[in-house]
CSV table of C-alpha atoms and ligand atoms in Angstrom, one decimal:
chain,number,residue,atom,x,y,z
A,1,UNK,CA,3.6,30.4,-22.3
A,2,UNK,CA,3.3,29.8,-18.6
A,3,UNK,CA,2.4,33.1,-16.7
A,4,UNK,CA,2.5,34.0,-12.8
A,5,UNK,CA,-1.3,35.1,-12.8
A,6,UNK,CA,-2.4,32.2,-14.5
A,7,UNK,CA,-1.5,30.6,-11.1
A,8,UNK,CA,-3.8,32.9,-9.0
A,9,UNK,CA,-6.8,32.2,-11.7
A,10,UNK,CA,-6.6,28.6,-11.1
A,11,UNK,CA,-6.6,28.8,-7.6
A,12,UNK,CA,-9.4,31.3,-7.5
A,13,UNK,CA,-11.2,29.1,-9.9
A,14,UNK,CA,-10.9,25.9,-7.6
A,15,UNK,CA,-11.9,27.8,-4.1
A,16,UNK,CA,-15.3,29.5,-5.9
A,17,UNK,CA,-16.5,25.8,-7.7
A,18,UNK,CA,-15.3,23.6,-4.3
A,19,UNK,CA,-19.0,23.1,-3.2
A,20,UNK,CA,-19.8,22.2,-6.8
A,21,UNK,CA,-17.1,19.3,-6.9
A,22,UNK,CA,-17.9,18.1,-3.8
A,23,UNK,CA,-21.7,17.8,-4.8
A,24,UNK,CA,-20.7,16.0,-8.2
A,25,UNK,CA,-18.7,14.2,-6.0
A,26,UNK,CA,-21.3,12.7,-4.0
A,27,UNK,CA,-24.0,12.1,-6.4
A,28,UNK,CA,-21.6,9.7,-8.3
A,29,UNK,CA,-20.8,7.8,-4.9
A,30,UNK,CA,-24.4,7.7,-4.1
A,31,UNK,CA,-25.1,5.5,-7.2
A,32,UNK,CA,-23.6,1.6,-7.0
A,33,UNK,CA,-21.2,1.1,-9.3
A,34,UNK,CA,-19.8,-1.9,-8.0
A,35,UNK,CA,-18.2,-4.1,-11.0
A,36,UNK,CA,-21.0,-6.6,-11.6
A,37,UNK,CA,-23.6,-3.6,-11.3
A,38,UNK,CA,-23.5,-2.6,-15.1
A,39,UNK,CA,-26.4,-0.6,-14.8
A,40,UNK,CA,-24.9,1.4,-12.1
A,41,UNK,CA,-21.6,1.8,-13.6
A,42,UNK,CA,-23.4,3.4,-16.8
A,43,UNK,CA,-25.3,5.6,-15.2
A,44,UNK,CA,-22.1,6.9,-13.3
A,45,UNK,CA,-20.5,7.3,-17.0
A,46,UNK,CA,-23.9,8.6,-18.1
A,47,UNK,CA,-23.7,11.6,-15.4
A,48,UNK,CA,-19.7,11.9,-16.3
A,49,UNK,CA,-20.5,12.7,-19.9
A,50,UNK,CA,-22.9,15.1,-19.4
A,51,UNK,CA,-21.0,17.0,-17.4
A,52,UNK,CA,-18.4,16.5,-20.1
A,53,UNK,CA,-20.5,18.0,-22.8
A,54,UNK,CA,-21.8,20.9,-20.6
A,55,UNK,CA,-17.6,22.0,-20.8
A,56,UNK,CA,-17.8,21.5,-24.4
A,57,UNK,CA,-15.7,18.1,-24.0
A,58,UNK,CA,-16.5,15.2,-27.2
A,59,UNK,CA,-17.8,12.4,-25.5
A,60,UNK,CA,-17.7,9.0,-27.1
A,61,UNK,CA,-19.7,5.9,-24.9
A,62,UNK,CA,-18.0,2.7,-25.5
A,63,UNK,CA,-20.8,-0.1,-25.0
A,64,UNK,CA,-19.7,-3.3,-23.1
A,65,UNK,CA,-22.2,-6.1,-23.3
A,66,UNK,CA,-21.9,-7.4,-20.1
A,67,UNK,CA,-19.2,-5.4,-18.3
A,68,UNK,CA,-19.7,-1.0,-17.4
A,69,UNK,CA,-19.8,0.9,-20.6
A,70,UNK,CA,-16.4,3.0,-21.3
A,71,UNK,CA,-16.5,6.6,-21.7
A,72,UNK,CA,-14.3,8.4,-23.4
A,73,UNK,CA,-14.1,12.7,-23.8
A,74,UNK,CA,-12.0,15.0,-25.5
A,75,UNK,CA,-11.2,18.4,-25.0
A,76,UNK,CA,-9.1,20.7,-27.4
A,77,UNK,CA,-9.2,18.3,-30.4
A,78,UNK,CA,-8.6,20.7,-32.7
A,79,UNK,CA,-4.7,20.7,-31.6
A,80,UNK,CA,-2.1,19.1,-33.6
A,81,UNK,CA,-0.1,18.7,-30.4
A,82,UNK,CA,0.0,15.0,-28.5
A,83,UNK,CA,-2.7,14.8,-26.1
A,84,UNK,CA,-2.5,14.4,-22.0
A,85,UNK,CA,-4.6,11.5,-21.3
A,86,UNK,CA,-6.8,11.4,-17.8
A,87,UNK,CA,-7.7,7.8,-16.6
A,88,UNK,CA,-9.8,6.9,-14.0
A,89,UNK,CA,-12.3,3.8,-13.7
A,90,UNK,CA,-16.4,4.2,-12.5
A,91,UNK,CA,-16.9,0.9,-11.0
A,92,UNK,CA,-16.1,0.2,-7.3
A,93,UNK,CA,-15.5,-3.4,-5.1
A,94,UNK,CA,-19.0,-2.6,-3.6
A,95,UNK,CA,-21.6,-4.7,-4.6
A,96,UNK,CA,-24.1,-3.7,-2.7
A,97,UNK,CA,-25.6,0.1,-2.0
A,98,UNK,CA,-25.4,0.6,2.2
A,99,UNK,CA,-26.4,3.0,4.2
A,100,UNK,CA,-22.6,3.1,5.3
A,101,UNK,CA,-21.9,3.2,1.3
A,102,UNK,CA,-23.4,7.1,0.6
A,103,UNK,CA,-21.5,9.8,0.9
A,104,UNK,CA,-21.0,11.8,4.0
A,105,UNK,CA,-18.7,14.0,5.1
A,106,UNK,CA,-17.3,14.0,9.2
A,107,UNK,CA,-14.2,16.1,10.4
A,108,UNK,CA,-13.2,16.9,6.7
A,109,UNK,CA,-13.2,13.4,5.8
A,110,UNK,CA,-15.2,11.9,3.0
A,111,UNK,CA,-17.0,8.7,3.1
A,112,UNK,CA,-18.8,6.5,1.2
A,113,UNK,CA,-18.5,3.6,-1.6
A,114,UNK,CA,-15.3,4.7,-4.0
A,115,UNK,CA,-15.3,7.8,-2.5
A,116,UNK,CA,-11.3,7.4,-2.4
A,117,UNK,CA,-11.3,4.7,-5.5
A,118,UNK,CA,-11.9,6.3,-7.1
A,119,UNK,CA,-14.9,8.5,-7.8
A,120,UNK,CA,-13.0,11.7,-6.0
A,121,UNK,CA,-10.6,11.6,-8.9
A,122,UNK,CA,-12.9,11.7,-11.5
A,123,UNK,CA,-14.3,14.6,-10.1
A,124,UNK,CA,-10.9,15.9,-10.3
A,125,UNK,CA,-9.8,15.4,-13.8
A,126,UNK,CA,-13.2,16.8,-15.1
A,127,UNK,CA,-12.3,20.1,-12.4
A,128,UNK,CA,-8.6,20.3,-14.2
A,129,UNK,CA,-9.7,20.4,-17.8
A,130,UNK,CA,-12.6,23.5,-16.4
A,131,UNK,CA,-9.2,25.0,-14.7
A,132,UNK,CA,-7.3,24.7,-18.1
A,133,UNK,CA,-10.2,26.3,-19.6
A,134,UNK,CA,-10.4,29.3,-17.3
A,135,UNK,CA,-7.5,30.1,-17.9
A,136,UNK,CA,-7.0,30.4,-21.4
A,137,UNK,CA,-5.0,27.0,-22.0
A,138,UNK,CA,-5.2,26.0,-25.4
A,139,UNK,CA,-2.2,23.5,-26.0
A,140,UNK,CA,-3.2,20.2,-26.3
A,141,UNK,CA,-5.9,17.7,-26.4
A,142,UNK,CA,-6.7,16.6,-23.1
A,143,UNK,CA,-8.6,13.2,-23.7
A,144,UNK,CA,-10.6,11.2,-20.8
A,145,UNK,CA,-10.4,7.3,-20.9
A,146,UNK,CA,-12.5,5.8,-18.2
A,147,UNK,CA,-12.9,2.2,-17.7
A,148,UNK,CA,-16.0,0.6,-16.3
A,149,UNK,CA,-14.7,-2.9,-15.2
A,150,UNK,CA,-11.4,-1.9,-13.9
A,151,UNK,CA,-11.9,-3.9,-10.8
A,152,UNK,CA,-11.9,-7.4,-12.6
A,153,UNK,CA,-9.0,-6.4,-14.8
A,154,UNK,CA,-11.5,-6.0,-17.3
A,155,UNK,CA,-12.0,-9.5,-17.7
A,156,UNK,CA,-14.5,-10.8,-20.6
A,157,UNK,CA,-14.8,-7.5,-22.2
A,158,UNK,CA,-13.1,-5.2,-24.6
A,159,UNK,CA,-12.0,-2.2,-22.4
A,160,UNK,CA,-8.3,-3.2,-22.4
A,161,UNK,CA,-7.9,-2.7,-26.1
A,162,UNK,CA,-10.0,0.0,-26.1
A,163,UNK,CA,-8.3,1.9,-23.7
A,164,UNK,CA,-4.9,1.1,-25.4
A,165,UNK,CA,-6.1,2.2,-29.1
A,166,UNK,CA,-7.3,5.3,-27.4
A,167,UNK,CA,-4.1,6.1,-25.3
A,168,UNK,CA,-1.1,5.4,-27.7
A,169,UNK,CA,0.4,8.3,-29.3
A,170,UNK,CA,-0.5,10.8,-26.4
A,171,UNK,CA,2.8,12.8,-24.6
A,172,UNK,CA,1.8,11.7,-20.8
A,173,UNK,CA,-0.6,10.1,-18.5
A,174,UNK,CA,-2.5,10.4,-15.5
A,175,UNK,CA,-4.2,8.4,-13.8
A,176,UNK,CA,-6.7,9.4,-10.9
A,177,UNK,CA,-6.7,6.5,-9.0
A,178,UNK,CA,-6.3,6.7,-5.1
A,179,UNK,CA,-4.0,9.0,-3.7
A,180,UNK,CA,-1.3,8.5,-1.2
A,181,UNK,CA,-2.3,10.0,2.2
A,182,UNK,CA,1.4,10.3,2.2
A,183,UNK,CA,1.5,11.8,-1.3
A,184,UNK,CA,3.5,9.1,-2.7
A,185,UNK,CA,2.6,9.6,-5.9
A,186,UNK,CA,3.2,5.9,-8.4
A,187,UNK,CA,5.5,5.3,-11.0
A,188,UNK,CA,5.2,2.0,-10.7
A,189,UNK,CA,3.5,-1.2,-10.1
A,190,UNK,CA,4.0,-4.9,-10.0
A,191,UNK,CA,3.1,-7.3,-12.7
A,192,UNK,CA,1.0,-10.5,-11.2
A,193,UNK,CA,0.5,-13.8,-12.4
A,194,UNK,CA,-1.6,-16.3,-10.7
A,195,UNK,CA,-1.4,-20.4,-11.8
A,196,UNK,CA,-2.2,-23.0,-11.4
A,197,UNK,CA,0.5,-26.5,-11.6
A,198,UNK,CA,-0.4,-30.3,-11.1
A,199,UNK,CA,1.9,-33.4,-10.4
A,200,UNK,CA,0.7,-37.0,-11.6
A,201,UNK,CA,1.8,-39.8,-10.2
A,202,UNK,CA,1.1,-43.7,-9.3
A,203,UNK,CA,-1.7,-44.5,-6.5
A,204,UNK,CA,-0.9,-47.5,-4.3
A,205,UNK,CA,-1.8,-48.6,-1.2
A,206,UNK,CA,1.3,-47.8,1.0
A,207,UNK,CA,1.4,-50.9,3.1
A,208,UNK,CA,0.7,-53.8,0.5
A,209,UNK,CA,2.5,-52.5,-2.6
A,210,UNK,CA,4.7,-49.3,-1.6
A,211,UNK,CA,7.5,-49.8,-4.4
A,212,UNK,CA,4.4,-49.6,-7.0
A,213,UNK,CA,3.4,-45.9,-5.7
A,214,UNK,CA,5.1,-43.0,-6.9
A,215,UNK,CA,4.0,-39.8,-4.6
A,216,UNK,CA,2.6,-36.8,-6.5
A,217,UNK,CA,2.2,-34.8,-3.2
A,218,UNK,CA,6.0,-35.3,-2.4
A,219,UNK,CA,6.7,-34.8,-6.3
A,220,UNK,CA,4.6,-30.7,-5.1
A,221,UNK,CA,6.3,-30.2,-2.2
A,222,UNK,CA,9.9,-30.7,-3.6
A,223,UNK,CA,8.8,-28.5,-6.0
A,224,UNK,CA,7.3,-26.5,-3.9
A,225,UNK,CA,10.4,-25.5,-1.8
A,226,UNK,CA,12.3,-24.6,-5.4
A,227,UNK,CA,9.3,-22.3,-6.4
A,228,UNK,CA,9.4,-20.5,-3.0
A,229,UNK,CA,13.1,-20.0,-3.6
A,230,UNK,CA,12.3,-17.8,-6.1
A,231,UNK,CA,11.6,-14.9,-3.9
A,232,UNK,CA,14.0,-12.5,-4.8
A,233,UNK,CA,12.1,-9.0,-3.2
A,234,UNK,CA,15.0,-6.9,-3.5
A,235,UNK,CA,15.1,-7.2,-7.4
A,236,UNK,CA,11.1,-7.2,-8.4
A,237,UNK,CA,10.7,-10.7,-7.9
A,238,UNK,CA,8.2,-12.3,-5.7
A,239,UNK,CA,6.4,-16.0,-5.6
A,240,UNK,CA,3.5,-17.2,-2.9
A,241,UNK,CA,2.5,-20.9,-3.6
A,242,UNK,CA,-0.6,-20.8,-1.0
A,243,UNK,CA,-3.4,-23.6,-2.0
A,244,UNK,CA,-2.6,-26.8,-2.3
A,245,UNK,CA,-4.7,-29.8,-2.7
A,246,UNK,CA,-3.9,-33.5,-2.4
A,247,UNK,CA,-4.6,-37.1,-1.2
A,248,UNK,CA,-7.3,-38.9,0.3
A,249,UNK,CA,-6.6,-41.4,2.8
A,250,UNK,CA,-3.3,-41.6,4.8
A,251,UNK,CA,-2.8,-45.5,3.8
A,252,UNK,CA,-3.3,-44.9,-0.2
A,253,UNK,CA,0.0,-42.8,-1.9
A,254,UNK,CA,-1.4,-39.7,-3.6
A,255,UNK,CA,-1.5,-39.9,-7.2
A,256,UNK,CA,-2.4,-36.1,-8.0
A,257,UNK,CA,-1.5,-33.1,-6.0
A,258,UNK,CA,-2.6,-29.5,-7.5
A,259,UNK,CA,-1.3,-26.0,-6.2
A,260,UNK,CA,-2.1,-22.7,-6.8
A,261,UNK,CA,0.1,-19.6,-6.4
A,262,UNK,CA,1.1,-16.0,-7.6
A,263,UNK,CA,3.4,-14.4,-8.3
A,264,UNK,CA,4.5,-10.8,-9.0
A,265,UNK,CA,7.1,-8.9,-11.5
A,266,UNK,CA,8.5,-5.7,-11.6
A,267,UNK,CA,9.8,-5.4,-15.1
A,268,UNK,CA,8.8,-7.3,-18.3
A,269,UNK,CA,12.0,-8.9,-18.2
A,270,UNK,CA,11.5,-10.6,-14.2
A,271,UNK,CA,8.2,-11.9,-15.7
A,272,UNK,CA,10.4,-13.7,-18.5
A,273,UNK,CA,12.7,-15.1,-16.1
A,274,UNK,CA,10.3,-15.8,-13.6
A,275,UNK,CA,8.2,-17.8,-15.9
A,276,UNK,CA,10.9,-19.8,-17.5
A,277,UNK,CA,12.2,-20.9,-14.1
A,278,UNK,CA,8.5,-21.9,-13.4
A,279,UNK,CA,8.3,-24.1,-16.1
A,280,UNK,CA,11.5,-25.4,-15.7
A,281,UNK,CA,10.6,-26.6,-11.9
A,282,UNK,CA,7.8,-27.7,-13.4
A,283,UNK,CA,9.0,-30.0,-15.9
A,284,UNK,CA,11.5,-31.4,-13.9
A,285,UNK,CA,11.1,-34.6,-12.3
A,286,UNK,CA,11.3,-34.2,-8.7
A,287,UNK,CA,10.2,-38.2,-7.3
A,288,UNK,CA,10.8,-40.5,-10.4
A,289,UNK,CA,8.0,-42.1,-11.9
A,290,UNK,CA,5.6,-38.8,-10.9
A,291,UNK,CA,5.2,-36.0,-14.0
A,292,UNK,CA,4.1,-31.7,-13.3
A,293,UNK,CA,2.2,-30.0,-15.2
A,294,UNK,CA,1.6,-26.6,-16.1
A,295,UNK,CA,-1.9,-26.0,-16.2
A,296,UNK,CA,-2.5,-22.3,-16.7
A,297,UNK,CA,-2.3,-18.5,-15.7
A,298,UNK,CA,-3.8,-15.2,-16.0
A,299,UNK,CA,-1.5,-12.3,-15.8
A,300,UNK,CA,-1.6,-8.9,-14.8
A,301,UNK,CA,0.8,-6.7,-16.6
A,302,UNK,CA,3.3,-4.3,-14.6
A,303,UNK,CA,3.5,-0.8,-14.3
A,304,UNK,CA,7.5,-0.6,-15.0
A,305,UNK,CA,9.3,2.4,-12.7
A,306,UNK,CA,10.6,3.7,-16.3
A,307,UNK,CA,12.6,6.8,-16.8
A,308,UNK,CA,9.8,8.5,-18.4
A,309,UNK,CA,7.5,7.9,-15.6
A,310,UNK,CA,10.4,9.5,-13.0
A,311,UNK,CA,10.5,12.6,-15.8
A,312,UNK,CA,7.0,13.1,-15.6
A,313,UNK,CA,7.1,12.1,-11.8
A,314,UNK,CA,10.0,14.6,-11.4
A,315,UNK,CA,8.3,18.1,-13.4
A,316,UNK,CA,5.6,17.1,-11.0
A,317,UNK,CA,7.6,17.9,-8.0
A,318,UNK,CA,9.1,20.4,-9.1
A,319,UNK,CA,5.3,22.4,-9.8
A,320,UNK,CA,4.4,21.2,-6.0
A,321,UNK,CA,7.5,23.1,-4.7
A,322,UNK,CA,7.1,26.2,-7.0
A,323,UNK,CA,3.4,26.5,-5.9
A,324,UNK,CA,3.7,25.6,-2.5
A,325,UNK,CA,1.5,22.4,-2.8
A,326,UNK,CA,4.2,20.7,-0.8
A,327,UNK,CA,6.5,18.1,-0.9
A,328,UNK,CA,5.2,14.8,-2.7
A,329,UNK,CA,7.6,11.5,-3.3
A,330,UNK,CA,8.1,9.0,-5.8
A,331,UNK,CA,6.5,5.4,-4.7
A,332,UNK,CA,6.5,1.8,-6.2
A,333,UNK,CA,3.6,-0.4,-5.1
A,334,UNK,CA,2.7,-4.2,-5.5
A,335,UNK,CA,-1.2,-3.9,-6.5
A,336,UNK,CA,-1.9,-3.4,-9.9
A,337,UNK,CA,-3.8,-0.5,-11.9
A,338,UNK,CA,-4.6,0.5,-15.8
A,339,UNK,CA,-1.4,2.4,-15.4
A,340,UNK,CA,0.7,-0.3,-17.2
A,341,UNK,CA,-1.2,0.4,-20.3
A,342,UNK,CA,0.2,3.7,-20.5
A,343,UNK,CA,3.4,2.7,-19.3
A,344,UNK,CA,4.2,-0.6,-21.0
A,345,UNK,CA,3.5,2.1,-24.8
A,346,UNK,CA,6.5,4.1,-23.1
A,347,UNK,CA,3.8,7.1,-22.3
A,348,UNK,CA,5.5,8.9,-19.1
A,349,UNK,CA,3.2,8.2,-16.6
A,350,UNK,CA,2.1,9.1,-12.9
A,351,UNK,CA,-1.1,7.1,-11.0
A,352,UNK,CA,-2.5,7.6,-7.6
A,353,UNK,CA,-2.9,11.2,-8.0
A,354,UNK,CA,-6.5,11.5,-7.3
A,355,UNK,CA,-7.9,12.3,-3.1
A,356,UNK,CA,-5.9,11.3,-0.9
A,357,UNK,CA,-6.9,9.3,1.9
A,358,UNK,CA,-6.7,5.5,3.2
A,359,UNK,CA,-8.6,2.2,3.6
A,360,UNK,CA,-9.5,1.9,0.0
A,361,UNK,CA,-11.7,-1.7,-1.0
A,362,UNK,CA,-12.7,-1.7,3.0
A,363,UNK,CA,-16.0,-0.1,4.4
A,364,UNK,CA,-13.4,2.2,6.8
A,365,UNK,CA,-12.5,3.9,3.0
A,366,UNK,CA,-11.9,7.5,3.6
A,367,UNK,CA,-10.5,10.6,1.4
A,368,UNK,CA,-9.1,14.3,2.7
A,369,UNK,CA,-11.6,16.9,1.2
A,370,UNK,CA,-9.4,19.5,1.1
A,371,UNK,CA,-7.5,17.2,-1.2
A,372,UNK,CA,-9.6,17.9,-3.6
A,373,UNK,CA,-8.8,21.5,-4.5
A,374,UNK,CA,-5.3,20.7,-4.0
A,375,UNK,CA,-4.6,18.0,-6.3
A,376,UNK,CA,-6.6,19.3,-9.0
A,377,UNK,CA,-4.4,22.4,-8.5
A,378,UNK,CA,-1.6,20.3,-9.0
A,379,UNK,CA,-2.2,18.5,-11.7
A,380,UNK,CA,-3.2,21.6,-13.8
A,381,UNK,CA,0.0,23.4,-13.1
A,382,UNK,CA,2.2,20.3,-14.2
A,383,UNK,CA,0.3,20.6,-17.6
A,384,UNK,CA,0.7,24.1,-18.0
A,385,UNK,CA,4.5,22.9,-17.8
A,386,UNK,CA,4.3,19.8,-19.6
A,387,UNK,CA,6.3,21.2,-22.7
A,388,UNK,CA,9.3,20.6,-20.4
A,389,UNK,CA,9.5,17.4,-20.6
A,390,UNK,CA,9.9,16.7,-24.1
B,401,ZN,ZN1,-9.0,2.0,-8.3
């Protein structure tokens, strides 16, 4: 049952524990966490689960041998409802601790290494489940799934599964990740795939034998022009062929050309396509005599703009009218996030709603303090209302 009064409780709640936030807040961005530092990461997890325990929150550590450990917490697990899963990841892009990387705070602006990605939003999920608790909530499970590598797409670790064993079955997700200074809150992300394609030919010198050479390099670029016709923005579809690497002297015909490129989906079904029509320019003989080759590809899965994602996106706004939060918009981005984890299980789910601010994986990274309060505020009155969406 969702009450008036519980409002002002909340809100009272967040304005008398703001100075306790923003102190958890900076002795987590005043330890390195950058993705290669493990031993930073964990001790940013380590400080996360104790506070954790200290609300009565399960906390499970998930060890990583090489990459940041994974922690995982749940609250309320008693319920037999679906839980509400809060992501966030504990690494940053900094690799090294600067002066420039501790946290300060100027004009009502945060600073400091992930102080924006995305430490402030860590702080935040922890600060909604204390809300839900002070206010008598006692629905569902809330469970915490924090990466530690989330900055290397997890790459040569487990986290990925983990995080997907721990999220399925739950009714929504949010993740904390860096908020919009213009509240455009994500419901969905672009897909990337970056590879890698060669073309094989005949080497000749191009003044004694010309007819023996067969040219891999103009085999690429007649490729090359087909692949960048692929652009199709409008509909999710985007290609960048940018490296390419071939010949050695101007009088000897190029036998091997390689290029490198990525490019980005908005759905599952635009990677399809996009990759079929990638092999098939591929495979296709462009300059006879000369042979492409698909040599390989790492892929970063898309957040799709779903309908479930709009729902959850949609009770969202409604809350930040009802409360007076203000108006927040729906927003698709290209960069990628552990959103489409969530998402690609057909969990509704909403991302960037941690601080707001701008600059993020630059030294000029800022967040809005007040944003804080305001967005944990937020947050907890959507899930006092989460019943509406099923
Ligand atoms: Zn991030």
């Amino acid at each position: 049952m969702y009450m008036g009064n519980q409002r002002e409780i909340i809100r009272r709640f967040l304005y008398e524990n703001q100075a306790e936030m923003i102190s958890l807040w900076k002795r987590i961005v005043d330890i390195n966490s950058g993705t290669p530092n493990k031993r930073g990461t964990d001790e940013v997890c380590a400080v996360l689960a104790a506070e954790m325990k200290k609300s009565g929150i399960q906390v499970k550590i998930i060890e990583e041998e090489e990459n940041g450990n994974t922690l995982v917490g749940t609250w309320n697990p008693g319920s037999t409802e679906k839980p509400v899963i809060f992501m966030g990841h504990m690494d940053t892009v900094f690799n090294e601790q600067t002066e420039n990387g501790k946290f300060r705070i100027q004009n009502g602006k945060a600073y400091g290494h992930g102080v924006l990605d995305m430490k402030g939003g860590l702080v935040i999920s922890i600060y909604v489940c204390r809300a839900l608790q002070e206010c008598g909530y006692c629905g569902r499970p809330v469970k915490f799934v924090f990466a530690g590598d989330e900055e290397t797409a997890h790459s040569g670790g487990k986290t990925a599964e983990t995080m997907e064993n721990e999220i399925r079955g739950s009714c929504a997700a949010f993740n904390f990740e860096t908020g919009d200074i213009q509240d455009g809150i994500v419901v969905g992300r672009l897909g990337a795939g970056v590879f890698t394609i060669e073309t094989r030919g005949v080497a000749a010198h191009s003044g004694n034998n010309p007819a023996d050479g067969k040219n891999a390099l103009e085999a690429m670029a007649r490729k090359i022009v087909e692949l960048q016709n692929l652009n199709d923005i409008e509909n999710g579809k985007l290609m960048n062929v940018a490296v390419i690497q071939a010949g050695e002297k101007t009088n000897i015909i190029p036998e091997r050309c390689v290029a490198k490129g990525c490019f980005r989906f908005k759905t599952k079904e635009a990677y399809k396509e996009l990759k079929q029509k990638i092999l098939q320019i591929c495979e296709t003989v462009s300059v006879p005599g000369t042979q492409g080759v698909y040599i390989s590809e790492s892929k970063i899965e898309c957040m799709e703009p779903s309908r479930e994602n709009y729902r959850l996106f949609r009770l969202m706004e409604s809350v930040a009218e009802e409360t007076g939060y203000g108006p927040i918009h729906a927003k698709e981005v290209g960069g990628g996030s552990d959103s489409n984890i969530p998402a690609s299980l057909g969990i509704p789910t909403v991302c960037g709603v941690g601080v707001r601010g701008e600059y993020n994986h630059t030294e000029r990274e800022y967040a809005v303090v007040d944003s804080m309060a305001a967005r944990c505020e937020l947050i907890v009155n959507t899930i006092l209302r989460l019943d509406e969406l099923e």
